[in-house]
mmCIF file of C-alpha atoms in Angstrom:
data_model
loop_
_atom_site.group_PDB
_atom_site.id
_atom_site.type_symbol
_atom_site.label_atom_id
_atom_site.label_comp_id
_atom_site.label_asym_id
_atom_site.label_seq_id
_atom_site.Cartn_x
_atom_site.Cartn_y
_atom_site.Cartn_z
ATOM 1 C CA MET A 1 78.341 114.060 94.490
ATOM 2 C CA GLY A 2 81.685 115.427 92.360
ATOM 3 C CA LYS A 3 81.802 115.082 88.418
ATOM 4 C CA LYS A 4 83.514 111.405 87.725
ATOM 5 C CA ASP A 5 87.367 111.910 86.649
ATOM 6 C CA THR A 6 87.250 110.719 83.293
ATOM 7 C CA ASN A 7 91.551 110.827 82.736
ATOM 8 C CA VAL A 8 93.282 107.688 82.589
ATOM 9 C CA ARG A 9 96.988 107.410 82.243
ATOM 10 C CA MET A 10 98.052 106.140 78.904
ATOM 11 C CA SER A 11 100.866 103.385 78.826
ATOM 12 C CA LEU A 12 101.618 101.460 75.789
ATOM 13 C CA GLN A 13 99.780 98.676 77.629
ATOM 14 C CA THR A 14 96.051 100.903 78.026
ATOM 15 C CA LEU A 15 96.367 101.751 74.261
ATOM 16 C CA ARG A 16 96.717 98.340 73.129
ATOM 17 C CA VAL A 17 93.640 97.391 75.589
ATOM 18 C CA LEU A 18 92.037 100.363 73.973
ATOM 19 C CA GLU A 19 92.755 99.149 70.203
ATOM 20 C CA ALA A 20 91.325 95.813 71.010
ATOM 21 C CA PHE A 21 88.061 97.484 71.882
ATOM 22 C CA LEU A 22 88.040 100.021 69.299
ATOM 23 C CA GLU A 23 88.709 97.412 66.430
ATOM 24 C CA ASN A 24 84.476 96.949 67.154
ATOM 25 C CA PRO A 25 83.359 99.654 69.789
ATOM 26 C CA THR A 26 79.836 97.559 69.923
ATOM 27 C CA VAL A 27 81.624 94.327 70.806
ATOM 28 C CA GLN A 28 81.970 92.805 74.607
ATOM 29 C CA LEU A 29 85.315 91.236 75.557
ATOM 30 C CA ALA A 30 85.855 89.135 78.233
ATOM 31 C CA GLY A 31 89.751 89.739 80.084
ATOM 32 C CA ALA A 32 90.691 86.061 78.410
ATOM 33 C CA GLU A 33 89.637 87.373 74.909
ATOM 34 C CA VAL A 34 91.586 90.684 75.824
ATOM 35 C CA HIS A 35 94.344 89.044 76.531
ATOM 36 C CA GLN A 36 94.297 86.671 73.479
ATOM 37 C CA ARG A 37 94.071 89.701 71.060
ATOM 38 C CA CYS A 38 96.624 92.233 72.933
ATOM 39 C CA GLY A 39 99.045 89.505 74.750
ATOM 40 C CA ILE A 40 98.983 91.672 77.579
ATOM 41 C CA ALA A 41 99.662 89.694 80.627
ATOM 42 C CA SER A 42 96.724 89.496 83.595
ATOM 43 C CA GLY A 43 99.393 91.096 86.284
ATOM 44 C CA THR A 44 98.857 94.105 83.842
ATOM 45 C CA LEU A 45 95.595 93.613 82.107
ATOM 46 C CA TYR A 46 92.972 93.630 84.844
ATOM 47 C CA PRO A 47 94.069 96.775 86.519
ATOM 48 C CA ILE A 48 94.041 98.423 83.207
ATOM 49 C CA LEU A 49 90.456 97.154 82.300
ATOM 50 C CA LEU A 50 89.248 98.364 86.318
ATOM 51 C CA ARG A 51 91.081 101.794 85.632
ATOM 52 C CA LEU A 52 88.944 102.496 82.670
ATOM 53 C CA GLU A 53 85.838 101.197 84.103
ATOM 54 C CA SER A 54 86.372 103.490 87.061
ATOM 55 C CA ALA A 55 87.052 106.276 84.476
ATOM 56 C CA GLY A 56 83.747 105.619 82.820
ATOM 57 C CA TRP A 57 85.351 104.576 79.476
ATOM 58 C CA PHE A 58 84.648 100.858 79.804
ATOM 59 C CA VAL A 59 81.457 99.108 81.740
ATOM 60 C CA SER A 60 81.335 95.708 82.397
ATOM 61 C CA GLN A 61 78.646 93.012 83.172
ATOM 62 C CA TRP A 62 78.195 89.370 84.094
ATOM 63 C CA GLU A 63 77.579 87.226 80.767
ATOM 64 C CA SER A 64 74.030 85.833 80.452
ATOM 65 C CA ILE A 65 74.337 82.389 80.552
ATOM 66 C CA ASP A 66 73.326 79.668 82.586
ATOM 67 C CA PRO A 67 77.014 77.984 84.062
ATOM 68 C CA SER A 68 75.280 75.083 84.760
ATOM 69 C CA SER A 69 74.075 74.646 81.243
ATOM 70 C CA ALA A 70 77.117 76.015 79.467
ATOM 71 C CA GLY A 71 79.193 73.790 81.426
ATOM 72 C CA ARG A 72 81.576 76.786 82.154
ATOM 73 C CA PRO A 73 81.514 79.583 84.340
ATOM 74 C CA ARG A 74 80.145 82.832 83.459
ATOM 75 C CA ARG A 75 82.646 85.460 82.344
ATOM 76 C CA ARG A 76 82.848 89.326 83.042
ATOM 77 C CA LEU A 77 82.406 91.319 79.652
ATOM 78 C CA TYR A 78 83.635 94.725 79.147
ATOM 79 C CA ARG A 79 82.353 97.329 76.809
ATOM 80 C CA LEU A 80 83.349 100.617 75.601
ATOM 81 C CA THR A 81 80.910 103.275 76.814
ATOM 82 C CA SER A 82 80.162 106.339 74.417
ATOM 83 C CA THR A 83 82.184 108.186 76.533
ATOM 84 C CA GLY A 84 84.982 105.780 76.021
ATOM 85 C CA LEU A 85 84.653 105.816 72.494
ATOM 86 C CA ARG A 86 84.958 109.432 72.203
ATOM 87 C CA ARG A 87 88.033 109.623 74.589
ATOM 88 C CA ALA A 88 89.993 106.508 73.247
ATOM 89 C CA SER A 89 89.459 108.135 69.762
ATOM 90 C CA GLU A 90 90.785 111.453 70.862
ATOM 91 C CA VAL A 91 93.631 109.599 72.305
ATOM 92 C CA PHE A 92 94.627 107.844 68.790
ATOM 93 C CA ALA A 93 93.683 110.907 66.957
ATOM 94 C CA SER A 94 96.158 112.850 68.710
ATOM 95 C CA PHE A 95 98.911 110.362 68.064
ATOM 96 C CA ASN A 96 97.781 110.525 64.416
ATOM 97 C CA ARG A 97 98.745 114.050 64.737
ATOM 98 C CA GLY A 98 101.653 113.798 66.387
ATOM 99 C CA VAL A 99 101.048 115.329 69.933
ATOM 100 C CA LEU A 100 100.367 113.648 72.971
ATOM 101 C CA ALA A 101 96.966 113.465 74.481
ATOM 102 C CA MET B 1 103.733 55.635 83.616
ATOM 103 C CA SER B 2 105.082 59.143 82.289
ATOM 104 C CA GLN B 3 101.596 59.939 81.235
ATOM 105 C CA ARG B 4 100.247 59.235 84.680
ATOM 106 C CA ASN B 5 102.912 61.584 86.153
ATOM 107 C CA GLU B 6 102.360 64.337 83.986
ATOM 108 C CA GLN B 7 98.624 64.073 84.686
ATOM 109 C CA SER B 8 99.110 64.568 88.314
ATOM 110 C CA THR B 9 101.546 67.473 87.869
ATOM 111 C CA GLN B 10 98.952 69.340 85.665
ATOM 112 C CA SER B 11 96.473 68.524 88.174
ATOM 113 C CA ARG B 12 98.645 69.751 90.864
ATOM 114 C CA LEU B 13 99.552 72.844 88.898
ATOM 115 C CA GLU B 14 95.992 73.664 88.273
ATOM 116 C CA GLY B 15 95.209 73.539 92.195
ATOM 117 C CA VAL B 16 97.698 76.188 92.892
ATOM 118 C CA SER B 17 96.713 78.127 89.949
ATOM 119 C CA HIS B 18 93.284 78.003 91.737
ATOM 120 C CA TRP B 19 94.550 78.311 95.335
ATOM 121 C CA LEU B 20 96.686 81.591 94.162
ATOM 122 C CA ILE B 21 93.354 83.259 92.701
ATOM 123 C CA HIS B 22 91.444 82.787 95.605
ATOM 124 C CA HIS B 23 94.176 84.056 97.825
ATOM 125 C CA ALA B 24 94.528 86.803 95.476
ATOM 126 C CA ALA B 25 90.841 87.658 95.640
ATOM 127 C CA ARG B 26 90.641 87.583 99.365
ATOM 128 C CA GLN B 27 93.390 90.258 99.554
ATOM 129 C CA ALA B 28 91.387 92.395 97.215
ATOM 130 C CA PRO B 29 89.453 95.554 98.537
ATOM 131 C CA GLU B 30 85.924 93.601 99.731
ATOM 132 C CA SER B 31 83.882 95.304 97.010
ATOM 133 C CA LEU B 32 86.198 93.844 94.624
ATOM 134 C CA SER B 33 87.235 90.644 95.865
ATOM 135 C CA SER B 34 84.361 88.493 95.257
ATOM 136 C CA ARG B 35 83.757 89.555 91.438
ATOM 137 C CA LEU B 36 87.444 89.548 90.802
ATOM 138 C CA GLU B 37 87.448 86.008 92.062
ATOM 139 C CA GLU B 38 84.930 84.766 89.689
ATOM 140 C CA GLU B 39 86.279 86.939 86.988
ATOM 141 C CA TRP B 40 89.855 85.301 87.231
ATOM 142 C CA LEU B 41 88.564 81.940 87.783
ATOM 143 C CA ALA B 42 86.075 82.153 84.402
ATOM 144 C CA ASP B 43 89.182 83.493 82.838
ATOM 145 C CA LEU B 44 91.121 80.631 84.352
ATOM 146 C CA GLN B 45 89.323 78.051 82.255
ATOM 147 C CA CYS B 46 90.038 79.869 78.902
ATOM 148 C CA ARG B 47 93.744 79.069 79.311
ATOM 149 C CA SER B 48 94.556 75.764 77.439
ATOM 150 C CA THR B 49 97.958 74.562 79.277
ATOM 151 C CA ALA B 50 98.505 74.032 83.164
ATOM 152 C CA LEU B 51 101.188 76.270 82.857
ATOM 153 C CA SER B 52 99.443 78.927 81.314
ATOM 154 C CA LYS B 53 96.814 79.036 84.144
ATOM 155 C CA LEU B 54 99.993 79.229 86.350
ATOM 156 C CA GLY B 55 101.143 82.229 84.594
ATOM 157 C CA HIS B 56 97.247 83.540 84.735
ATOM 158 C CA ALA B 57 97.036 83.137 88.308
ATOM 159 C CA LEU B 58 100.488 84.763 89.375
ATOM 160 C CA GLY B 59 99.503 87.544 87.206
ATOM 161 C CA CYS B 60 96.243 87.911 89.232
ATOM 162 C CA CYS B 61 98.470 87.795 92.397
ATOM 163 C CA TRP B 62 100.455 90.557 91.066
ATOM 164 C CA ALA B 63 97.202 92.115 89.977
ATOM 165 C CA THR B 64 95.765 92.377 93.132
ATOM 166 C CA VAL B 65 98.844 94.426 94.386
ATOM 167 C CA VAL B 66 98.421 96.752 91.607
ATOM 168 C CA ILE B 67 94.645 97.140 92.270
ATOM 169 C CA VAL B 68 95.249 97.318 96.360
ATOM 170 C CA ASN B 69 97.906 100.018 95.893
ATOM 171 C CA GLU B 70 95.727 102.085 93.348
ATOM 172 C CA TYR B 71 92.295 101.924 95.471
ATOM 173 C CA SER B 72 94.029 102.532 98.661
ATOM 174 C CA ARG B 73 95.596 105.535 97.162
ATOM 175 C CA VAL B 74 92.126 106.749 95.450
ATOM 176 C CA GLN B 75 89.573 105.562 97.686
ATOM 177 C CA VAL B 76 90.442 106.069 101.640
ATOM 178 C CA PRO B 77 86.957 106.904 103.230
ATOM 179 C CA ALA B 78 87.340 109.428 105.586
ATOM 180 C CA ALA B 79 85.597 109.586 108.884
ATOM 181 C CA SER B 80 84.395 113.473 109.339
ATOM 182 C CA ARG B 81 81.564 113.957 111.716
ATOM 183 C CA VAL B 82 79.870 116.769 109.705
ATOM 184 C CA VAL B 83 80.111 115.135 106.631
ATOM 185 C CA ALA B 84 79.020 111.638 107.935
ATOM 186 C CA ALA B 85 75.890 113.226 109.357
ATOM 187 C CA LYS B 86 75.082 114.503 106.229
ATOM 188 C CA GLY B 87 75.275 110.871 104.963
ATOM 189 C CA TYR B 88 77.939 111.378 102.610
ATOM 190 C CA ILE B 89 81.371 109.156 102.593
ATOM 191 C CA THR B 90 84.235 111.602 101.319
ATOM 192 C CA LEU B 91 87.394 109.940 99.949
ATOM 193 C CA ALA B 92 90.798 111.344 100.865
ATOM 194 C CA ASP B 93 94.099 110.584 99.640
ATOM 195 C CA ARG B 94 96.280 108.302 102.149
ATOM 196 C CA ASN B 95 98.757 110.618 103.901
ATOM 197 C CA PHE B 96 102.184 109.618 104.084
ATOM 198 C CA GLY B 97 103.118 112.204 106.298
ATOM 199 C CA TYR B 98 106.217 114.653 104.590
ATOM 200 C CA PHE B 99 106.900 112.429 101.743
ATOM 201 C CA SER B 100 104.819 109.960 99.246
ATOM 202 C CA LEU B 101 105.352 106.177 100.040
ATOM 203 C CA ARG B 102 107.935 106.334 96.581
ATOM 204 C CA SER B 103 110.202 109.010 98.340
ATOM 205 C CA GLY B 104 109.972 107.140 101.200
ATOM 206 C CA THR B 105 111.281 103.698 99.811
ATOM 207 C CA LEU B 106 113.684 106.105 97.556
ATOM 208 C CA PHE B 107 115.290 107.611 100.885
ATOM 209 C CA LEU B 108 115.124 104.417 102.903
ATOM 210 C CA ILE B 109 117.138 102.710 99.995
ATOM 211 C CA LEU B 110 119.715 105.785 100.028
ATOM 212 C CA GLY B 111 119.958 105.274 103.552
ATOM 213 C CA LEU B 112 120.589 101.723 103.695
ATOM 214 C CA HIS B 113 123.213 102.171 101.022
ATOM 215 C CA ALA B 114 124.790 105.422 103.109
ATOM 216 C CA THR B 115 124.501 103.201 106.362
ATOM 217 C CA LEU B 116 126.374 100.168 104.443
ATOM 218 C CA PHE B 117 129.145 102.222 103.178
ATOM 219 C CA CYS B 118 129.906 104.207 105.976
ATOM 220 C CA GLY B 119 130.198 100.450 107.826
ATOM 221 C CA LEU B 120 132.365 99.124 105.351
ATOM 222 C CA ILE B 121 134.904 102.269 105.439
ATOM 223 C CA THR B 122 134.876 102.413 109.027
ATOM 224 C CA THR B 123 135.713 98.489 109.169
ATOM 225 C CA LEU B 124 138.247 98.728 106.277
ATOM 226 C CA SER B 125 139.834 101.540 108.372
ATOM 227 C CA LEU B 126 139.961 99.580 111.735
ATOM 228 C CA THR B 127 141.537 96.460 109.578
ATOM 229 C CA ARG B 128 143.954 98.401 108.023
ATOM 230 C CA GLY B 129 144.547 100.406 111.600
ATOM 231 C CA LEU B 130 145.612 97.167 113.581
ATOM 232 C CA ALA B 131 147.534 95.608 110.722
ATOM 233 C CA ALA B 132 149.696 98.730 110.424
ATOM 234 C CA GLU B 133 150.372 99.309 113.746
ATOM 235 C CA PRO B 134 153.445 97.404 114.137
ATOM 236 C CA ASN B 135 155.020 99.136 111.221
ATOM 237 C CA LEU B 136 154.677 102.457 112.790
ATOM 238 C CA SER B 137 157.723 102.070 115.219
ATOM 239 C CA ASN B 138 160.772 103.839 113.645
ATOM 240 C CA GLN B 139 164.140 101.523 112.946
ATOM 241 C CA VAL B 140 167.333 102.854 111.581
ATOM 242 C CA LEU B 141 168.602 101.227 108.723
ATOM 243 C CA ASN B 142 172.307 100.039 107.991
ATOM 244 C CA ALA B 143 173.717 101.925 105.011
ATOM 245 C CA VAL B 144 174.082 99.593 102.111
ATOM 246 C CA PRO B 145 177.429 99.483 100.340
ATOM 247 C CA ILE B 146 176.916 100.249 96.548
ATOM 248 C CA GLU B 147 179.317 98.670 94.535
ATOM 249 C CA ILE B 148 179.831 100.229 91.405
ATOM 250 C CA THR B 149 181.031 97.575 88.402
ATOM 251 C CA VAL B 150 182.175 99.095 85.327
ATOM 252 C CA LEU B 151 181.299 96.760 82.574
ATOM 253 C CA PRO B 152 183.988 96.200 80.036
ATOM 254 C CA GLY B 153 184.158 97.797 76.405
ATOM 255 C CA ARG B 154 182.056 100.608 78.237
#
């Protein structure tokens, strides 16, 4: 098995998504919540989430609720991994230094 | 009466949104299809208005196009007898021949423009040629008498 490619193309929208997660790195956010925080449209948001997940920056899991008792379907929750946290911090640090990652 | 119409319009829009998400998820790669459908439908419930739900559903359709494009570029299983015998699945880039998909599209657009331009030029030259033909016959014009009038005081 080859090593997973953790490089992600950085766009402004990707940075905004990462910023939303970096506000509280332990928080788990659904796509709808990321949309509310960043204002990124669904068509852009979900490919970014999948891209970051496949690169190992995010992990996702289903919300642990009973849909029938909660009265709503379970959501997919995303969370930063330790790799994602380190890489995202590096990216923002490089921006603060004025150097593109 | 108008409130009833509004409600029926909203329910129709929500129905369209649900259908769009089902349709978009079906077009997604098989391994992601059911997950994306459940995720998008759950996120649809978080939208308050019917129009924002429709916007979310349309966004999901676009997301599918992007995901399919990226997925097919990165993860196309290549059947290889040697590798398959060892139980591995290799990943290979989709090969578009000499050009990438983007370059191919660019050349296609340029080609269409060139064809259109050539067609336009040819049609115009033919039309002008037909119109100009009768004027090509030689004619000798009669000399026009010139009268010079001297104005008073000059």
